[in-house]
Amino acid sequence: MVSLDLNYFSGQGLIVKGLMSLSVVSCACVRRWKLNDSLILPRPGSRYSLMGGNLRISHLNKEEDVGIYQCLASNSFGTIVSREASLHVAYLENFKTQRRSPVRVREGQGVVLLCGPPPHSGELSFTWIFNAYPSFVIQDTRRFVSQKTGNLYIAKVEPSDVGNYTCVVTNTVTKSNVQGPPTPLVLRVDGVMGEYEPKIEVQFPDVVPVAKSSTVKLECFALGNPVPTISWRRVDGASFGRKVDINKASGVLEIPYFQQEDAGIYECVAENSRGRNSVKGKLSFYAAPHLTEKPQDVQKTIDDTLVWECKASAKPKPSYRWLKNGEPLDPIEQDRVQLNNGILTISSLNLADIGMYQCVAENKHGRIFTNAELRVIAIAPDFSQNLLKPQTLARQGGDVLIECKPRMSPRGVISWRKGKEALREIMVLDNGSLRISNVTKLDAGLYTCVARNQFGVASSAGSLLVKEATVITSPAGHLDVTVGESIVLPCQVSHDPTLDLKFTWFFNEQLIHFGSHGAYFEKRSDGDIMIRNIQLRHAGKYTCAVQTKVDSVSIATDVVVRGPPGPPVDCQVTEMTETTASVSWGPGSDNHSPILGYTIQARTPFSLGWQAVTTVPELLGGKQLSATVIDLSPWVEYEFRVLATNSIGTGEPSKPSKKARTKEIVTPARVNGGGGGRSELVITWEPVPEELQSGPGFGYVVAFRPLGAPGWMQAAVTSPDASRYVFKNESIPPFSPYQVKVGVYNNKGEGPFSPVTTIYSAEEEPSRAPGRLRARSVSAYEVEVTWKPLAWSNNRRRILGYELQYWGEKEKQAAASVIRTVGNKTSVLIRDLEGSSTYLVSLRAYNSAGVGPQSSIVNVTTKKPPPSQAPVKIMWNTSNSKVILRWDQVHALENESEVTGYKVMYSQDKHSRPNVVETNNTSLELSLPVNQGYVIQIKPFSEGGEGISSRQITIPKIAGRVALIVSQNSRWKTVKVLLLIKTCQCENILCYSKHNTFYSCIK
């Protein structure tokens, strides 16, 4: 079997199965091969032969053919070598056939059964057979097979483990396997092994180098009684990624695709009830070189300098060496060659330097090759790629450069002529170009550049044209303008008429892109520019640059823009009191106009934006840089800013000061209290307004004590909107005087307290019921209730009033209506009752603690309702200053109370308060002036109350004496005139509507 690890070009390994009679290693353009740095010389009949550049090896021999192979490829440009290929031959020999002695152990003891694999090449894997195939040992927390040594480890031997164990070794390359001789495991009869602490038998090295992107496996297993548990951790405390596989049953930690972040110290811990043991090892990350910068093929001329850079990433850092045509490049042999950390420099190149070069980057984990070709050329002068310009323009009085860049190698001699004459007193630069200073019209003409070297001569010609200089005629200047004005910046020139002009404007050396500055900049056709509505930011240096094909000139104008002041700086609060703040600031830019004064503004979390504040002094002049702000609110957080003003206007405000709080003199107002339930002390106050509350953690401190007591009790109320606190304690005597005060606090501490106020604790409910409760019907709808009052107060309670309940005899007391009196009243009138109905009434006293016991219940029956019929057939007449009324008697129904009289109500209009006259008759004479109009209503009354009113009767104003009878029972009625009407010329009648309204005369 052959295993070929070929790192040629692709860097991939090659695995060949079977005992090969032929192996082929490929190489493009192969001419020669090396084995262990010695050339292989294929001869007829040998085991080595070349097939199209590939090396063919017949009848592989594991002793002779194993080693490092390299391919050397050559052509007319040079030679390069391939990457190295390592050839190994995999094999596995048989175990020696001798028997193995029995292993004798006590029950509970740990044991290690050695495998001892036979001679081999290639990676192996191990399994163990228990007694006979196919009964394999199953790995678990008690049994472990190491894939490093092949040994079988049993942490704690049990009787079931007794038997024969056979190690099976498999070559993972050849897939062949062999079995070792059986090892008997026998239990000793001299006792059972006691418990002991873990002993780690399978360990990993102190340092384990791991290649990038490879998979690493760490083995760890311990013997012990009881069976130890295995755990893993990183010493640096980092957690394992999801890719890490921890097989606790087999004692293996596997990390696939190993990266830099996986490097570190790993610890295996074995522990049982008898103790703990551990082993540590460092996984170090390494990476073979990987090229990041490669030299490229290059063509240079003789005497030129070559610089090639070769860079590779690797860990540890790689070293570099260079090969030329497959052989090491030694800088000691050639002074022109320098090697510096991967950089190859060859100066003064010559034809001997031509060849193929290779950079080799390597560290202890591998090496990588890259190659490039160097060509050094030798040619006669040639202008075909770089002819002189047909025409070169020059400014009169200026300098001109005529370039001459022929292609030639080596560098030769360059000369110039004008027309047919050689130029001698001229300036020829090192690169062969011609420079003429202070050009005049006489310098115009045809110029020829001639180049020579040992391989030939060549020339190229071009004309020089001399033009007049361009001159800006507008003078440089200085402009002073005010914000908002518009100005024109001129740029007038004189120039050669055969040349085109190009105007370019710069602002503070930055190109002005017209159209991108809003509507501020406008370019005119004559080269001038206009700046409209100029702003402070437009102040600076403006440069007009004029360019032709032969020259360029420029002129600058400084523009000063005067405007409102810039924002003041460093605004800060230096001192705060309850209602004042000391504010200081520094002057900002005056924008070329002196500052005349300052204004201070403030804001709080409760204000609508920034507000002007009152200061001392009231007016802040331009030299004033501090002031005292007054009329502030206590315990409020403020920010301040300052604005400056000059003759042009008020500028932008300064940055706000840091937030500062006025001192805290705010205390809750209207502290009071009293009332509440039994054993309670109720304390009330008016909350502090939100705008006067402090920052985080604002609340109230309630302090109280019995009147005359030395110390205060305190309680915190955390809600800033709270207005009440109740202290409940069974030891509080009823209606006892207490001194109380309420303060405020926040996260920084407590503030001041309010003045002390005396209140009383909760009183007891009334203990007695009112006596002598009486009820009598006043009308069909009203009942009067009277009682004997209780004592107004004592040292335990007060009487604040009485609570009366009344309900119908068919209703339940729970649905009773309630009337409460205030003070020491002894009667109440119940209204809006139903006539001829029986009601039950009860009474009890109340105070702030509640209500007392109920009195005895009394009943009362309301009177019959008054008549439901209104007076009808009302007649009236007037005589002198009297109005005489008559109406029919109103008769009560059976369920109504008898009429005892009538009320006559009259007024001059419907909206004024009526006068009332009572009578027991059905007529009434009223003494009223007849030159006024009246509205009259009549209603009956009885012991049940007042009945229903008649319809309104309107008696009009009449200038004479008339007697009328008015009927309310017909829609239209005509009546006879008893006396003549002086004011109306009608002969006959007056007409009235059913609403008693006077209308008109009717014939």
Short mmCIF file of C-alpha atoms in Angstrom, two decimals, residues 774-967:
data_model
loop_
_atom_site.label_atom_id
_atom_site.label_comp_id
_atom_site.label_asym_id
_atom_site.label_seq_id
_atom_site.Cartn_x
_atom_site.Cartn_y
_atom_site.Cartn_z
CA ARG A 774 -92.12 63.19 66.25
CA ALA A 775 -93.56 63.45 62.72
CA ARG A 776 -96.69 65.33 61.56
CA SER A 777 -98.19 65.87 58.12
CA VAL A 778 -98.06 69.48 57.01
CA SER A 779 -99.73 68.89 53.64
CA ALA A 780 -100.30 66.14 51.15
CA TYR A 781 -96.67 66.46 50.08
CA GLU A 782 -94.78 67.55 53.22
CA VAL A 783 -94.07 66.13 56.67
CA GLU A 784 -92.36 67.95 59.54
CA VAL A 785 -90.06 65.85 61.79
CA THR A 786 -88.83 67.06 65.20
CA TRP A 787 -86.60 65.53 67.91
CA LYS A 788 -84.73 66.26 71.11
CA PRO A 789 -81.00 66.92 70.39
CA LEU A 790 -78.06 65.11 71.98
CA ALA A 791 -75.26 66.85 73.88
CA TRP A 792 -73.13 68.72 71.31
CA SER A 793 -69.69 67.29 72.33
CA ASN A 794 -67.58 65.60 75.01
CA ASN A 795 -63.94 64.49 75.27
CA ARG A 796 -64.41 61.48 73.00
CA ARG A 797 -66.81 62.60 70.30
CA ARG A 798 -68.82 65.42 68.72
CA ILE A 799 -72.23 65.63 67.11
CA LEU A 800 -71.88 67.15 63.64
CA GLY A 801 -75.53 66.69 62.69
CA TYR A 802 -78.33 64.19 62.20
CA GLU A 803 -79.17 61.70 59.50
CA LEU A 804 -82.91 61.16 58.84
CA GLN A 805 -84.26 58.17 56.89
CA TYR A 806 -87.81 57.85 55.54
CA TRP A 807 -89.50 55.24 53.39
CA GLY A 808 -92.93 54.07 52.32
CA GLU A 809 -94.75 51.53 54.43
CA LYS A 810 -94.57 49.04 51.57
CA GLU A 811 -90.80 49.62 51.02
CA LYS A 812 -87.76 48.25 52.81
CA GLN A 813 -85.58 50.46 54.97
CA ALA A 814 -82.57 49.65 52.75
CA ALA A 815 -84.24 51.68 49.99
CA ALA A 816 -84.94 54.64 52.29
CA SER A 817 -84.25 58.23 51.29
CA VAL A 818 -81.76 60.14 53.46
CA ILE A 819 -81.63 63.76 54.62
CA ARG A 820 -78.61 65.02 56.56
CA THR A 821 -78.66 68.11 58.73
CA VAL A 822 -75.61 70.13 59.76
CA GLY A 823 -75.28 71.57 63.24
CA ASN A 824 -77.61 71.35 66.20
CA LYS A 825 -80.93 71.43 64.28
CA THR A 826 -83.97 69.84 65.92
CA SER A 827 -86.37 69.66 62.96
CA VAL A 828 -86.52 69.01 59.25
CA LEU A 829 -89.19 69.31 56.59
CA ILE A 830 -89.57 66.34 54.22
CA ARG A 831 -90.83 67.43 50.81
CA ASP A 832 -92.06 65.86 47.55
CA LEU A 833 -94.07 63.12 49.22
CA GLU A 834 -97.23 61.48 47.91
CA GLY A 835 -100.63 62.40 49.31
CA SER A 836 -102.67 60.04 51.46
CA SER A 837 -99.56 57.84 51.99
CA THR A 838 -98.02 56.40 55.14
CA TYR A 839 -94.26 56.86 55.72
CA LEU A 840 -91.85 55.44 58.31
CA VAL A 841 -89.17 57.74 59.78
CA SER A 842 -85.97 57.04 61.77
CA LEU A 843 -83.13 59.29 62.99
CA ARG A 844 -79.55 58.95 64.18
CA ALA A 845 -76.69 61.32 64.96
CA TYR A 846 -73.40 61.38 62.99
CA ASN A 847 -69.87 62.79 63.17
CA SER A 848 -66.59 62.34 61.30
CA ALA A 849 -66.23 58.78 62.65
CA GLY A 850 -69.61 57.62 61.40
CA VAL A 851 -73.22 57.36 62.51
CA GLY A 852 -74.65 56.46 65.91
CA PRO A 853 -77.47 54.11 66.88
CA GLN A 854 -80.89 54.47 65.27
CA SER A 855 -83.83 56.05 67.08
CA SER A 856 -87.24 54.41 67.41
CA ILE A 857 -89.19 54.35 64.12
CA VAL A 858 -92.30 56.55 63.87
CA ASN A 859 -94.95 56.60 61.15
CA VAL A 860 -96.92 59.46 59.64
CA THR A 861 -99.68 59.67 57.00
CA THR A 862 -99.79 62.61 54.61
CA LYS A 863 -103.02 64.56 54.07
CA LYS A 864 -105.33 64.09 51.11
CA PRO A 865 -104.17 65.85 47.94
CA PRO A 866 -105.65 69.29 47.10
CA PRO A 867 -108.38 69.58 44.43
CA SER A 868 -107.24 68.60 40.97
CA GLN A 869 -109.71 70.97 39.22
CA ALA A 870 -108.74 74.57 38.43
CA PRO A 871 -111.24 77.47 38.87
CA VAL A 872 -113.37 78.07 35.74
CA LYS A 873 -115.90 80.63 34.42
CA ILE A 874 -113.84 83.49 35.67
CA MET A 875 -115.56 86.86 35.07
CA TRP A 876 -114.06 90.28 35.55
CA ASN A 877 -114.96 93.89 35.07
CA THR A 878 -113.38 97.20 35.83
CA SER A 879 -114.90 100.19 37.47
CA ASN A 880 -112.90 103.32 38.11
CA SER A 881 -109.73 101.97 39.80
CA LYS A 882 -111.15 98.55 40.71
CA VAL A 883 -111.04 95.11 39.10
CA ILE A 884 -113.85 92.82 40.20
CA LEU A 885 -113.33 89.01 39.82
CA ARG A 886 -115.89 86.17 40.07
CA TRP A 887 -115.51 82.39 39.48
CA ASP A 888 -117.27 79.12 40.06
CA GLN A 889 -116.81 77.15 43.29
CA VAL A 890 -114.22 74.29 42.99
CA HIS A 891 -115.53 70.98 44.36
CA ALA A 892 -113.08 68.36 45.66
CA LEU A 893 -113.28 64.72 44.61
CA GLU A 894 -113.77 61.96 47.12
CA ASN A 895 -109.99 61.33 47.50
CA GLU A 896 -109.17 65.03 47.70
CA SER A 897 -109.27 67.45 50.59
CA GLU A 898 -112.02 70.07 50.71
CA VAL A 899 -111.30 73.58 49.45
CA THR A 900 -110.71 76.03 52.31
CA GLY A 901 -109.95 79.11 50.22
CA TYR A 902 -108.46 80.60 47.04
CA LYS A 903 -105.28 82.47 46.15
CA VAL A 904 -105.53 85.25 43.56
CA MET A 905 -102.15 86.12 41.99
CA TYR A 906 -101.72 89.19 39.82
CA SER A 907 -98.81 90.98 38.16
CA GLN A 908 -98.26 93.53 35.41
CA ASP A 909 -96.55 90.96 33.11
CA LYS A 910 -95.82 87.27 32.98
CA HIS A 911 -92.23 87.58 34.19
CA SER A 912 -92.51 89.78 37.29
CA ARG A 913 -93.11 88.39 40.80
CA PRO A 914 -96.93 88.18 41.39
CA ASN A 915 -98.85 89.66 44.34
CA VAL A 916 -101.01 87.14 46.23
CA VAL A 917 -104.40 87.76 47.91
CA GLU A 918 -106.21 84.97 49.79
CA THR A 919 -110.01 84.74 50.11
CA ASN A 920 -112.57 82.20 51.34
CA ASN A 921 -115.14 83.42 48.76
CA THR A 922 -115.53 82.91 45.00
CA SER A 923 -115.22 86.62 44.26
CA LEU A 924 -112.70 89.36 44.92
CA GLU A 925 -112.47 93.08 44.41
CA LEU A 926 -108.97 94.40 43.67
CA SER A 927 -108.09 98.10 43.88
CA LEU A 928 -105.83 98.53 40.88
CA PRO A 929 -105.13 101.44 38.53
CA VAL A 930 -107.02 100.87 35.30
CA ASN A 931 -104.36 102.46 33.14
CA GLN A 932 -102.17 99.34 33.54
CA GLY A 933 -102.47 95.87 32.02
CA TYR A 934 -102.48 92.80 34.31
CA VAL A 935 -101.98 89.03 34.26
CA ILE A 936 -104.18 87.20 36.83
CA GLN A 937 -104.32 83.52 37.97
CA ILE A 938 -106.56 81.88 40.63
CA LYS A 939 -105.82 78.62 42.45
CA PRO A 940 -107.73 76.81 45.25
CA PHE A 941 -106.05 75.53 48.44
CA SER A 942 -106.91 73.08 51.16
CA GLU A 943 -105.27 71.37 54.11
CA GLY A 944 -103.62 69.11 51.50
CA GLY A 945 -101.94 72.08 49.88
CA GLU A 946 -102.43 74.25 46.86
CA GLY A 947 -104.42 73.05 43.88
CA ILE A 948 -104.10 73.68 40.17
CA SER A 949 -104.02 77.28 38.92
CA SER A 950 -106.49 78.61 36.41
CA ARG A 951 -105.35 79.75 33.00
CA GLN A 952 -103.76 83.16 32.90
CA ILE A 953 -106.24 86.05 32.44
CA THR A 954 -104.87 89.13 30.69
CA ILE A 955 -106.64 92.41 31.52
CA PRO A 956 -105.52 95.02 28.96
CA LYS A 957 -104.84 98.65 29.59
CA ILE A 958 -108.13 100.53 28.79
CA ALA A 959 -108.61 104.34 28.88
CA GLY A 960 -112.24 104.30 29.90
CA ARG A 961 -114.76 102.28 31.83
CA VAL A 962 -115.80 98.90 30.47
CA ALA A 963 -117.65 95.95 32.00
CA LEU A 964 -116.90 92.57 30.38
CA ILE A 965 -117.76 88.97 30.93
CA VAL A 966 -115.06 86.61 29.69
CA SER A 967 -115.70 82.97 28.97
#
